[in-house]
CSV table of N, CA and C in Angstrom, one decimal:
chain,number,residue,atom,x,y,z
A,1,UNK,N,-63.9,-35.3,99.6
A,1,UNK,CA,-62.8,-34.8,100.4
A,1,UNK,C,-63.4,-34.3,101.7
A,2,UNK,N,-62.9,-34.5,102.6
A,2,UNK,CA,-63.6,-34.3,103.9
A,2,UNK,C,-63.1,-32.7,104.5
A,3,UNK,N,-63.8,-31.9,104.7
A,3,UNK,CA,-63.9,-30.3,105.0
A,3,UNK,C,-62.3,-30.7,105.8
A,4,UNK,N,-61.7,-29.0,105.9
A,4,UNK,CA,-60.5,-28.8,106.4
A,4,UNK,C,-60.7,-28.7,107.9
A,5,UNK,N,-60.1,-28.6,109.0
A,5,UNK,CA,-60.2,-28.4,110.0
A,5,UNK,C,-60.5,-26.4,110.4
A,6,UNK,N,-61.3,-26.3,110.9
A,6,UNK,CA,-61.2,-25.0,111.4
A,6,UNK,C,-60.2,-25.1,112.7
A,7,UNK,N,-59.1,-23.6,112.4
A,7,UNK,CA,-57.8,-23.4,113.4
A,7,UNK,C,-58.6,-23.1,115.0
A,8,UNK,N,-58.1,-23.1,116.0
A,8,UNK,CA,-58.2,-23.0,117.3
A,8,UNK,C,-58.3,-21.9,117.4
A,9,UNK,N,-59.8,-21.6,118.1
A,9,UNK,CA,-60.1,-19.6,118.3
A,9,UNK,C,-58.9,-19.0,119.0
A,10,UNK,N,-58.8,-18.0,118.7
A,10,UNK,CA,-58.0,-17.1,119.3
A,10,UNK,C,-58.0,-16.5,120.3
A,11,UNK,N,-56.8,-17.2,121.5
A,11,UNK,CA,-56.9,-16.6,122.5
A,11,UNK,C,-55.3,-15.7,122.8
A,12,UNK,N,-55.8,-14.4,122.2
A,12,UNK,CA,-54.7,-13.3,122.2
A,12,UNK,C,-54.7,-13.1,124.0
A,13,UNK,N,-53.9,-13.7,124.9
A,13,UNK,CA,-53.4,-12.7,126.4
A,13,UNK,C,-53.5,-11.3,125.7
A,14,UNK,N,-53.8,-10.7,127.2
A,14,UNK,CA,-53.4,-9.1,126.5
A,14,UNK,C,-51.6,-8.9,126.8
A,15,UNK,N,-51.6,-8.2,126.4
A,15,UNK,CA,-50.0,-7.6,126.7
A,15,UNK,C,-49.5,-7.1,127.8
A,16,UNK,N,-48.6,-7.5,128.0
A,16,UNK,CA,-48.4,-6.5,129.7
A,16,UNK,C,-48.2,-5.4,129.2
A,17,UNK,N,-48.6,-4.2,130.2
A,17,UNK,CA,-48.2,-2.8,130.8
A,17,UNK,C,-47.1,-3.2,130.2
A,18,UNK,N,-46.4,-1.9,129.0
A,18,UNK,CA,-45.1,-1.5,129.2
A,18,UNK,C,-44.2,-1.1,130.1
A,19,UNK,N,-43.3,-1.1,130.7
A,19,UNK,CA,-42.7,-0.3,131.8
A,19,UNK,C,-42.2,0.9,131.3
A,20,UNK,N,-42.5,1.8,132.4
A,20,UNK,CA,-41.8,3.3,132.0
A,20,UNK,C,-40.8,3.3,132.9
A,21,UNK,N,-39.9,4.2,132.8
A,21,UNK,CA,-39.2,5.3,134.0
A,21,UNK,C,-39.4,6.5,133.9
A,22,UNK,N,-39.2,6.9,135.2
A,22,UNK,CA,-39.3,8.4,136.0
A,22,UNK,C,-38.6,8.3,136.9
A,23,UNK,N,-38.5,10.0,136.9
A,23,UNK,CA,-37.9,10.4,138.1
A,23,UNK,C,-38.2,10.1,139.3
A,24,UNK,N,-37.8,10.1,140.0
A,24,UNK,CA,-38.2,9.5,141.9
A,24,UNK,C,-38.4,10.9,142.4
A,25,UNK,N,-39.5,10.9,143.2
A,25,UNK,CA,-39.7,12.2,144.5
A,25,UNK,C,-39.4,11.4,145.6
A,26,UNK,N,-39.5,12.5,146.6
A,26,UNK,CA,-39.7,12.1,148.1
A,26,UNK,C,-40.5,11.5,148.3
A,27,UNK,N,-41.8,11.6,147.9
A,27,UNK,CA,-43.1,11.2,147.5
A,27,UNK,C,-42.9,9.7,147.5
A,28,UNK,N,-42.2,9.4,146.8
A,28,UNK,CA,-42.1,7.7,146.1
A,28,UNK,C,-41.2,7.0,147.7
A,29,UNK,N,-40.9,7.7,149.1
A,29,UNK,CA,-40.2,6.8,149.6
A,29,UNK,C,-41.0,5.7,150.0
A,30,UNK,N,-42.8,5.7,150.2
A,30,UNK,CA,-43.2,4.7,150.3
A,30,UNK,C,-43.1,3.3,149.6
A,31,UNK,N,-42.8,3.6,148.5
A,31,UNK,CA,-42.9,2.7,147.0
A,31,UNK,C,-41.3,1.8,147.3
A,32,UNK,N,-40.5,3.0,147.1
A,32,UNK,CA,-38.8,2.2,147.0
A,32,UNK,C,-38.7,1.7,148.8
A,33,UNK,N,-39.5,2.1,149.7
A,33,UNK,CA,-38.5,1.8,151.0
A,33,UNK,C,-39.9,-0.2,150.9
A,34,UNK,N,-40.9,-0.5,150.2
A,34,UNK,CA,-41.5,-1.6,149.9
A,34,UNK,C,-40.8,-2.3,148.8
A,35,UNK,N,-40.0,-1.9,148.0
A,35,UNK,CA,-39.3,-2.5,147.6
A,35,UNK,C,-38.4,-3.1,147.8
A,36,UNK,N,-37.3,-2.1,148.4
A,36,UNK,CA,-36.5,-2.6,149.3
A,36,UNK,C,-36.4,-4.2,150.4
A,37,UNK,N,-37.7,-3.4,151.0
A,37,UNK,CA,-37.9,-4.8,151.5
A,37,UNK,C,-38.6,-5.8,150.9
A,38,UNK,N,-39.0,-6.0,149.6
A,38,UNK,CA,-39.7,-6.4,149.1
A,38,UNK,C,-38.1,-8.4,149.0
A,39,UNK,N,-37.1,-7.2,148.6
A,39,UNK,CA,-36.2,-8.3,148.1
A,39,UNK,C,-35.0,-8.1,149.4
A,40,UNK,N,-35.7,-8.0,150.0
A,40,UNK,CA,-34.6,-7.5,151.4
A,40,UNK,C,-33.4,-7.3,151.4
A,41,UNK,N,-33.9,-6.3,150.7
A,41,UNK,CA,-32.2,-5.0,150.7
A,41,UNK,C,-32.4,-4.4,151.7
A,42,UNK,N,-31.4,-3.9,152.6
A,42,UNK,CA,-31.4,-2.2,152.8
A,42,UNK,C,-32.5,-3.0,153.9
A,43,UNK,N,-32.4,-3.9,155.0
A,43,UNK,CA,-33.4,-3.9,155.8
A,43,UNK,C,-33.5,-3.0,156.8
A,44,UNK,N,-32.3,-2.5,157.0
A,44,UNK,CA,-32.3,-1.2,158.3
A,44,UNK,C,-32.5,0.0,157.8
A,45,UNK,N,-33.2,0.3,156.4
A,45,UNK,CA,-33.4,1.5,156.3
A,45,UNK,C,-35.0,1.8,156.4
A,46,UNK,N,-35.3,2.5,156.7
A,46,UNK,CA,-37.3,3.0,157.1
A,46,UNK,C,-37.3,4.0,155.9
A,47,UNK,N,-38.6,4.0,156.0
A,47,UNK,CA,-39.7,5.1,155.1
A,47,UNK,C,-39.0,6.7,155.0
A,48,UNK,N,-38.7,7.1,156.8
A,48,UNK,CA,-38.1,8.1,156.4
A,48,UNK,C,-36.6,8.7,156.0
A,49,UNK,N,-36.2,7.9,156.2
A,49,UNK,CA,-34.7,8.0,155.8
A,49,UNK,C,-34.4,7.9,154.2
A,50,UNK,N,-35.6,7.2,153.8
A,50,UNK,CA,-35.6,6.5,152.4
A,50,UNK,C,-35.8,8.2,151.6
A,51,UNK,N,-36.9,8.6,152.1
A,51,UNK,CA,-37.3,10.2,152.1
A,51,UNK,C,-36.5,10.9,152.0
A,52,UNK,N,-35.6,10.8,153.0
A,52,UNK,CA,-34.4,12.2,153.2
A,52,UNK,C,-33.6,11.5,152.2
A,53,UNK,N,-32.9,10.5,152.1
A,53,UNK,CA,-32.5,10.4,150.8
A,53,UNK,C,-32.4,10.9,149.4
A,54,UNK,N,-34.0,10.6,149.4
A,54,UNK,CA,-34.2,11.2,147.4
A,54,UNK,C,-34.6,12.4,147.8
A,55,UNK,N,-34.8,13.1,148.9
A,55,UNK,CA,-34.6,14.7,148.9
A,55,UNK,C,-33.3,15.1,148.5
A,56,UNK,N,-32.4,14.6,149.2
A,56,UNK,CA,-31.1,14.8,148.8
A,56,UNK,C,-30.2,14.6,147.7
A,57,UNK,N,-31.3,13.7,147.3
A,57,UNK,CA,-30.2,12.7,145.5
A,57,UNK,C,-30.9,14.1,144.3
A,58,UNK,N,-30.1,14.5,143.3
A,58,UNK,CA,-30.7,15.3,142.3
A,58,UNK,C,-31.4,14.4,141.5
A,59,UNK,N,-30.8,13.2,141.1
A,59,UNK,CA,-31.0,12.0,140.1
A,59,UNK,C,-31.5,11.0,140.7
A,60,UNK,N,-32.4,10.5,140.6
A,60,UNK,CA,-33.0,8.9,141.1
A,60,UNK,C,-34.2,8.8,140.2
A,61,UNK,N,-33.9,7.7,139.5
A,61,UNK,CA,-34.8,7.1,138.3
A,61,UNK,C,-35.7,5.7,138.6
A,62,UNK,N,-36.8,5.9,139.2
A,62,UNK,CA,-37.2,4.7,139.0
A,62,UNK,C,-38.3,3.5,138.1
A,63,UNK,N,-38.4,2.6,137.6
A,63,UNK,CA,-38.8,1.5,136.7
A,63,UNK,C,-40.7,1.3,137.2
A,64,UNK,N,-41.4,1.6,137.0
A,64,UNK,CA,-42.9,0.6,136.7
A,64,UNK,C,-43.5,0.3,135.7
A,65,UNK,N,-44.2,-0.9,136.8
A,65,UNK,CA,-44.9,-2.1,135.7
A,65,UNK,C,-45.5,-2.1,136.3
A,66,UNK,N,-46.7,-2.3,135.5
A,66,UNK,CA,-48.4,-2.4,136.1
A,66,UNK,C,-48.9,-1.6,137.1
A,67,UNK,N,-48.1,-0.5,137.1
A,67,UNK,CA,-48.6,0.7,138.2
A,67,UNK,C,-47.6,0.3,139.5
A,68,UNK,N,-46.7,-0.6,139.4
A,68,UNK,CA,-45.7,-0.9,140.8
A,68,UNK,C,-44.2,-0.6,140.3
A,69,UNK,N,-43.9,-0.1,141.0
A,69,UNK,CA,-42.4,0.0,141.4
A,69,UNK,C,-41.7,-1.0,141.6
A,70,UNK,N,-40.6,-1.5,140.3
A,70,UNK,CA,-40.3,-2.7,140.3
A,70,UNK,C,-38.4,-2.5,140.1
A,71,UNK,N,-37.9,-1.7,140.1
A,71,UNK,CA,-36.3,-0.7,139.9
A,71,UNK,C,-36.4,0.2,140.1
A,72,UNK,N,-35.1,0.8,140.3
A,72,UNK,CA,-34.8,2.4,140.9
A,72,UNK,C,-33.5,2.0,141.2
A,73,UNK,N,-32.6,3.2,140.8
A,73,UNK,CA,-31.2,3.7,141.2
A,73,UNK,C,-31.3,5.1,141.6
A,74,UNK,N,-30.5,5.6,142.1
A,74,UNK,CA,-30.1,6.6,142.6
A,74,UNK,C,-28.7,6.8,142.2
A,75,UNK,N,-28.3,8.5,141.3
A,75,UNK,CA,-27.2,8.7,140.9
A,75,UNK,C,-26.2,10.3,141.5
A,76,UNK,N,-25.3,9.7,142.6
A,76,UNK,CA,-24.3,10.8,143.0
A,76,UNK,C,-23.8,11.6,141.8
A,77,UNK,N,-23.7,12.6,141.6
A,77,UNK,CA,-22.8,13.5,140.5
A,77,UNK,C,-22.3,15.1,140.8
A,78,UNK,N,-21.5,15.5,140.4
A,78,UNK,CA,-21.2,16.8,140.1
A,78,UNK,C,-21.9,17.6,139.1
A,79,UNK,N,-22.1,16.6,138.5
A,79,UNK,CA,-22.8,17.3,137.3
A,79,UNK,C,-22.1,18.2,136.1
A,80,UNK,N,-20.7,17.7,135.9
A,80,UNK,CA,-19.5,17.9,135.0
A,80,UNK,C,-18.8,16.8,134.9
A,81,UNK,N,-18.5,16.3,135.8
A,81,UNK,CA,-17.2,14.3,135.3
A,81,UNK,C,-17.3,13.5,136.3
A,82,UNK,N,-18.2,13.4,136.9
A,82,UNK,CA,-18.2,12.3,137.5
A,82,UNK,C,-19.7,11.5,138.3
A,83,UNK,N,-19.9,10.6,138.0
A,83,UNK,CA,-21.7,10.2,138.8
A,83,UNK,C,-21.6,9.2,139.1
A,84,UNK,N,-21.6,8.5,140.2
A,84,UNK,CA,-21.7,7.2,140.5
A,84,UNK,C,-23.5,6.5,140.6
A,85,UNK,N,-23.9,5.7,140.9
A,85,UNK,CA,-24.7,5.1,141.1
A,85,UNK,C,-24.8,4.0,142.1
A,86,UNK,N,-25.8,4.3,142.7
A,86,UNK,CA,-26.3,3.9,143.9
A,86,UNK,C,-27.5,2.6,144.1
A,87,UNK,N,-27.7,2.1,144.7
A,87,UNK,CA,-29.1,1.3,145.0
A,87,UNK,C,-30.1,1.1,144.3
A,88,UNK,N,-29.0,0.1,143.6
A,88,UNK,CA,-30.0,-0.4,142.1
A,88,UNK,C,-30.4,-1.3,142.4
């Protein structure tokens, strides 16, 4: 009987980076105003405006993968009944 075949070495890819979220700073307008234009949203908005924004937003959540900023919303509220969401 002629030996079995030995199976094909294993080549395990690694896994991607999980994605987290967090909260957005001001800090992050570099990130979201490159995103932005990444998918050319929001082409008339700049760096700093993007800034004064999430200064102003209480809520803005945004998505990374592999250390990049790849989602983010921004959420209007009262903070009792009512929140819209923004620039997802």
């Amino acid at each position: 009987m002629p030996p079995s075949p030995s199976p094909p070495p294993s080549s395990s890819p690694s896994a991607p980076t999980p994605a987290t979220v967090r909260d957005l700073t001001p800090a992050d307008a570099p990130a979201l105003t490159a995103l932005y234009e990444e998918y050319e949203w929001w082409d008339d908005r700049d760096e700093t405006a993007v800034r004064d924004a999430l200064t102003e937003t209480a809520v803005a959540v945004g998505v990374e993968a592999d250390g990049r900023l790849v989602a983010a919303a921004r959420v209007l509220t009262d903070f009792t009944y009512y929140a819209t969401v923004y620039d997802v």
